[in-house]
Short mmCIF file of C-alpha atoms in Angstrom, two decimals:
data_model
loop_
_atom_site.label_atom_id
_atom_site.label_comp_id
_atom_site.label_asym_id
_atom_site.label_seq_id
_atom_site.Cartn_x
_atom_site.Cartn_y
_atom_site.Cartn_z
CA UNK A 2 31.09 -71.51 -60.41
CA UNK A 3 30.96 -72.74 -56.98
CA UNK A 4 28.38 -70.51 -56.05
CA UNK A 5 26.09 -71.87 -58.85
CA UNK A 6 26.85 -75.25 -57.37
CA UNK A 7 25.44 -74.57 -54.08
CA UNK A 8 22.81 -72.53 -55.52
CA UNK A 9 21.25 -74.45 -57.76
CA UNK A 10 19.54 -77.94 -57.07
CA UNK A 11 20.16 -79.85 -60.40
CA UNK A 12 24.06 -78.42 -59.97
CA UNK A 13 24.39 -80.05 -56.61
CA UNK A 14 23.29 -83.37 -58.06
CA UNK A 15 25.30 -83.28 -60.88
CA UNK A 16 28.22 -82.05 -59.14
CA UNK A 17 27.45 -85.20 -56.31
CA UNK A 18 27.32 -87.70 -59.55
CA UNK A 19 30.68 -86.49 -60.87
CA UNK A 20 32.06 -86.74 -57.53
CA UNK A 21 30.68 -90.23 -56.99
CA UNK A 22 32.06 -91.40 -60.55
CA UNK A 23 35.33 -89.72 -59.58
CA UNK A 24 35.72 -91.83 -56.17
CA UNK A 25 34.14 -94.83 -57.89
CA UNK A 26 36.65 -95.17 -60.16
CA UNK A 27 39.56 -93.87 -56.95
CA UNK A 28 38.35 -97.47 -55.92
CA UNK A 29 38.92 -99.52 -58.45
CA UNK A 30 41.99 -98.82 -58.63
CA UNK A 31 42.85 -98.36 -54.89
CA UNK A 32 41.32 -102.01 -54.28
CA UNK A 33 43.44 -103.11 -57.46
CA UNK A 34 46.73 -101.75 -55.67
CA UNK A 35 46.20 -103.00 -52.29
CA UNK A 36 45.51 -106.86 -53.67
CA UNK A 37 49.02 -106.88 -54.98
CA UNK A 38 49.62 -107.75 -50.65
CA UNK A 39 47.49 -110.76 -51.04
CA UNK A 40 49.83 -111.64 -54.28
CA UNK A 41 53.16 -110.70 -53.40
CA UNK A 42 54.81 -108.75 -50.47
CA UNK A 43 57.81 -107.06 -53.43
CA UNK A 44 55.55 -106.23 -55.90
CA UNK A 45 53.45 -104.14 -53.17
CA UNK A 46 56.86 -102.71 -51.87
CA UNK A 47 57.58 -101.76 -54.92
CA UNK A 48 53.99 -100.39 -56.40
CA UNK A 49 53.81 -98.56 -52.39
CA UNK A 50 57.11 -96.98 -53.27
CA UNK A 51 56.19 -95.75 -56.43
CA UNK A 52 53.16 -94.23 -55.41
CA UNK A 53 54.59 -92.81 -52.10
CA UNK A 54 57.55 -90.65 -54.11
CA UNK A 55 56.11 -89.93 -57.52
CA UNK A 56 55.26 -86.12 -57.94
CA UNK A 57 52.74 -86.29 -59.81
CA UNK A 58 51.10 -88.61 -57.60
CA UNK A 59 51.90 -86.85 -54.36
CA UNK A 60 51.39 -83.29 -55.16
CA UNK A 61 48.86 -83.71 -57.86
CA UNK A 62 46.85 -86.94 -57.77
CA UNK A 63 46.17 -86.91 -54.17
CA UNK A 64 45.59 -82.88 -53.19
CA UNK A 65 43.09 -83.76 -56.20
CA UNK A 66 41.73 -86.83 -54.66
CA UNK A 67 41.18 -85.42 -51.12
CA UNK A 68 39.01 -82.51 -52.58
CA UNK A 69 36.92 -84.64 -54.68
CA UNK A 70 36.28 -87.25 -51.42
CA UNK A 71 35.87 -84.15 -48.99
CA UNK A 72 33.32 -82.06 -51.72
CA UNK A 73 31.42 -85.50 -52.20
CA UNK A 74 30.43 -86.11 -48.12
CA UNK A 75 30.07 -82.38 -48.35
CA UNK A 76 27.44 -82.04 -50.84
CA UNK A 77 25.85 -85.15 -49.35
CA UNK A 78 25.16 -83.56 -46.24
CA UNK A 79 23.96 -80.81 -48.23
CA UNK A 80 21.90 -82.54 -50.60
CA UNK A 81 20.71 -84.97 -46.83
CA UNK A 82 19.50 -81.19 -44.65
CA UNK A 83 17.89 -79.86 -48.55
CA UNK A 84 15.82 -82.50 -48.44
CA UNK A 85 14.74 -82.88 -44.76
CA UNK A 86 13.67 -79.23 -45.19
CA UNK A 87 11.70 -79.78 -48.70
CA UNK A 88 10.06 -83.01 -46.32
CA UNK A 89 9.28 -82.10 -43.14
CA UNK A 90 7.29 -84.81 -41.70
CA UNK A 91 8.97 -87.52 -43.07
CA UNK A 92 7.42 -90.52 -44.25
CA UNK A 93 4.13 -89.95 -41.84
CA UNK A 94 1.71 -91.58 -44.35
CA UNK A 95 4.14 -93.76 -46.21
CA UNK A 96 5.84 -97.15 -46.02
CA UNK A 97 9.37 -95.85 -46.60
CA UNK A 98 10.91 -99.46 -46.09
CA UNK A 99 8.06 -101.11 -48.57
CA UNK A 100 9.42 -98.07 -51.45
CA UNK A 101 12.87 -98.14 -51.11
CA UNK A 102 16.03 -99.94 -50.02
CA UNK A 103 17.73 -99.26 -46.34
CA UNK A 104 20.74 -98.27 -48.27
CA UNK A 105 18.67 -95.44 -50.27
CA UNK A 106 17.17 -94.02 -47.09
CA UNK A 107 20.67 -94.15 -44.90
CA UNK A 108 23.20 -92.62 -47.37
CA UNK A 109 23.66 -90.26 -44.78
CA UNK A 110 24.51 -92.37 -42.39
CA UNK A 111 26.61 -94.67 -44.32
CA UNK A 112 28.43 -91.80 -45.56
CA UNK A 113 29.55 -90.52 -42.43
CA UNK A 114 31.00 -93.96 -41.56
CA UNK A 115 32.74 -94.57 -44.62
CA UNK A 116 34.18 -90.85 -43.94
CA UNK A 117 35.17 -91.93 -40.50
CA UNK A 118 37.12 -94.63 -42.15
CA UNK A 119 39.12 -92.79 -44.16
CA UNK A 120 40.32 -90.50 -41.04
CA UNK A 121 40.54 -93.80 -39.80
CA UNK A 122 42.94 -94.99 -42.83
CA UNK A 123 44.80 -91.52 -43.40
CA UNK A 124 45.78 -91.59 -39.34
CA UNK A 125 46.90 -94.90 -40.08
CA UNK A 126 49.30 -94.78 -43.20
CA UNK A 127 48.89 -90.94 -44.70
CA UNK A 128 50.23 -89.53 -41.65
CA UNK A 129 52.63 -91.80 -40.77
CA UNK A 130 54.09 -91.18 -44.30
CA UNK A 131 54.42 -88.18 -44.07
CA UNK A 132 55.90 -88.55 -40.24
CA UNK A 133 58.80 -91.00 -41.72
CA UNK A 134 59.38 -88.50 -44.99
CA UNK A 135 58.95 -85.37 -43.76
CA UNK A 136 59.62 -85.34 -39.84
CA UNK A 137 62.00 -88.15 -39.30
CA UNK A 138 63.53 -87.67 -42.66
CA UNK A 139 64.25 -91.25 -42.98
CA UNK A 140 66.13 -92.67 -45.90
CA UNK A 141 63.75 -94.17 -48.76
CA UNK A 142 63.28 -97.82 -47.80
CA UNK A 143 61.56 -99.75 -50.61
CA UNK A 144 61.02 -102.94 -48.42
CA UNK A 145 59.11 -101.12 -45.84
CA UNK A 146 55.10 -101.01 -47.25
CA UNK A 147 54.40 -104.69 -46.88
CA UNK A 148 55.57 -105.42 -42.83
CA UNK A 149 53.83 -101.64 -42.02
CA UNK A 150 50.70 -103.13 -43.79
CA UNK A 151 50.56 -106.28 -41.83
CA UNK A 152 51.20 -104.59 -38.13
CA UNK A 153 48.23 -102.38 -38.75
CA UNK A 154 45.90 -105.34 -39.35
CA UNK A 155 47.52 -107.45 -36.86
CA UNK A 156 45.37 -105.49 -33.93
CA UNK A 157 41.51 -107.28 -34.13
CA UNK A 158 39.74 -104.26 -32.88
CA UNK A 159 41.24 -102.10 -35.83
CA UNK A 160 40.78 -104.82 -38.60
CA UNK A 161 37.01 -105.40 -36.71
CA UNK A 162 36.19 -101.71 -37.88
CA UNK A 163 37.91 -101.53 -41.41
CA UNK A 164 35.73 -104.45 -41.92
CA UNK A 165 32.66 -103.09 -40.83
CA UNK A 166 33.18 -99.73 -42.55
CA UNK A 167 33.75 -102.21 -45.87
CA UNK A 168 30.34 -103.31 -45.17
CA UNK A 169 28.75 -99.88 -45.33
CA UNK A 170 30.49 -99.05 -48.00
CA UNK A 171 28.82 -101.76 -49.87
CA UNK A 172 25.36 -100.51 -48.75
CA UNK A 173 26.67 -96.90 -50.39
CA UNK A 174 27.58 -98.37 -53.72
CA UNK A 175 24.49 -100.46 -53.72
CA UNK A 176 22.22 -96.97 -54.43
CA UNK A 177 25.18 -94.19 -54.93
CA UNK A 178 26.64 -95.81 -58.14
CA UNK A 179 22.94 -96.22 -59.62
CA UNK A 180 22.10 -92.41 -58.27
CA UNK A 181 25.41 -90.72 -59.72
CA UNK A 182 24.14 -92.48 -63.08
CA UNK A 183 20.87 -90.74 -62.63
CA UNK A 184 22.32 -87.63 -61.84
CA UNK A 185 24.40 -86.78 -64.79
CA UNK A 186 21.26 -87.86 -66.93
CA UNK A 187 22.55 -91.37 -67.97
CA UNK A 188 19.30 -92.66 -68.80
CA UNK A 189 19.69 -94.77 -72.15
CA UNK A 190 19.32 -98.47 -73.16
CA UNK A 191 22.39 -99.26 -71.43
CA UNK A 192 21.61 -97.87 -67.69
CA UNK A 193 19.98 -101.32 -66.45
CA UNK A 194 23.42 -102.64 -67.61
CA UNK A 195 25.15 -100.88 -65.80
CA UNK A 196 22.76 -100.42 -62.64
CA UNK A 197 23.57 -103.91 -62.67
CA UNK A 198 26.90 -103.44 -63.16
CA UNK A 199 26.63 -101.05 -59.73
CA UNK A 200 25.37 -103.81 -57.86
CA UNK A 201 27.62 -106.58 -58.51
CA UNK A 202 30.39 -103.54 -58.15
CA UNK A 203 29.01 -102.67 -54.41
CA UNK A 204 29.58 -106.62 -54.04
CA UNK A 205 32.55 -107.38 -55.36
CA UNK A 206 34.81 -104.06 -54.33
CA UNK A 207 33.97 -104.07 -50.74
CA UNK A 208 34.46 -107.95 -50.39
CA UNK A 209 37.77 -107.50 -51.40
CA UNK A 210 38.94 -105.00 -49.17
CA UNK A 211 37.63 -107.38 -46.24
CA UNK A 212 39.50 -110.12 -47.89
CA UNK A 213 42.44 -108.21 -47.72
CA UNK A 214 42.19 -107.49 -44.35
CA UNK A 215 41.09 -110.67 -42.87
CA UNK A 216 44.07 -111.94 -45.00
CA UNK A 217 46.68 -110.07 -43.04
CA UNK A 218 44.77 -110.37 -39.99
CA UNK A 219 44.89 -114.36 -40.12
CA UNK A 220 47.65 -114.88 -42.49
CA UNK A 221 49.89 -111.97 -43.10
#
């Protein structure tokens, strides 16, 4: 199966719309999570908590989530050096910027960005959970999510590049939530619905994660 991925070109794109539809909706509901900080410092403690020491969560939900974020930058780099070979001389006779959007022609680059943020965000708190479970061996402390939260965004440099990475992450939902629709062949009356949907989506989702972090930046 995975060599019929990588073989064939329609595979790869459906396999990179699955993918994006898989992290899309990882976002929704990691964006959801995190705003319970702006809300209330014990409902985070306790929502962190949960998540940190359920099973299913830990040893299912996020081997499952790493694979599908690592095979989706994958195949994008993929799908990026396919194309640069089918196109050699790119865009010699052709007004790329007049055809299509910066963030259509620099998914590359935005993707490796937003892929350098999440090292950025597993060194920060994956790691250092698994440091205080698993190496320490500290006691389960419910109250700890919120204060750990707050010290990481208290440094401007590191809150300076969440933010920015927020920003190209926007740019990547404003033409990867649109593509992944085109790639598993949703093409009915509702796609401009929800290509519009995608847009106000590449708004909204990033905007709050800067919110968030300017909040505890500034406030926290």
């Amino acid at each position: 199966m995975a060599k019929q991925i990588l073989d064939s070109s329609i595979m790869r794109k459906v396999a990179m719309g699955l993918s994006g539809f898989f992290l899309i909706s990882f976002l929704m509901l990691h964006v959801s999570l995190n705003f319970t900080s702006v809300i209330s410092a014990d409902l985070f403690n306790k929502i962190s908590h949960f998540m940190g020491y359920n099973p299913l969560v830990q040893y299912i939900g996020q081997p499952i989530l790493i694979f599908g974020l690592v095979f989706h930058f994958v195949m994008g780099f993929i799908l990026e050096i396919q194309n640069r070979k089918a196109r050699p001389v790119r865009y010699a006779y052709n007004a790329s910027s007049t055809n299509s959007t910066w963030s259509s022609r620099n998914m590359i680059i935005s993707g490796a960005v937003i892929l350098s943020y999440f090292c950025l965000h597993w060194y920060d708190f994956w790691f250092q959970e698994l440091n205080y479970k698993f190496i320490e061996m500290n006691v389960p402390d419910e109250t700890r999510y919120y204060e750990e939260l707050v010290h990481k965004f208290q440094n401007p440099v590191r809150t300076f590049l969440y933010c920015c990475a927020f920003v190209l992450l926007g740019f990547h939902l404003w033409h990867g939530f649109y593509s992944s629709m085109q790639s598993v062949g949703f093409n009915n009356k509702y796609a401009r619905a929800l290509a519009n949907f995608g847009k106000y989506f590449a708004i909204f989702v990033p905007a709050c994660f800067i919110f968030i972090a300017l909040f505890h930046h500034f406030i926290g």
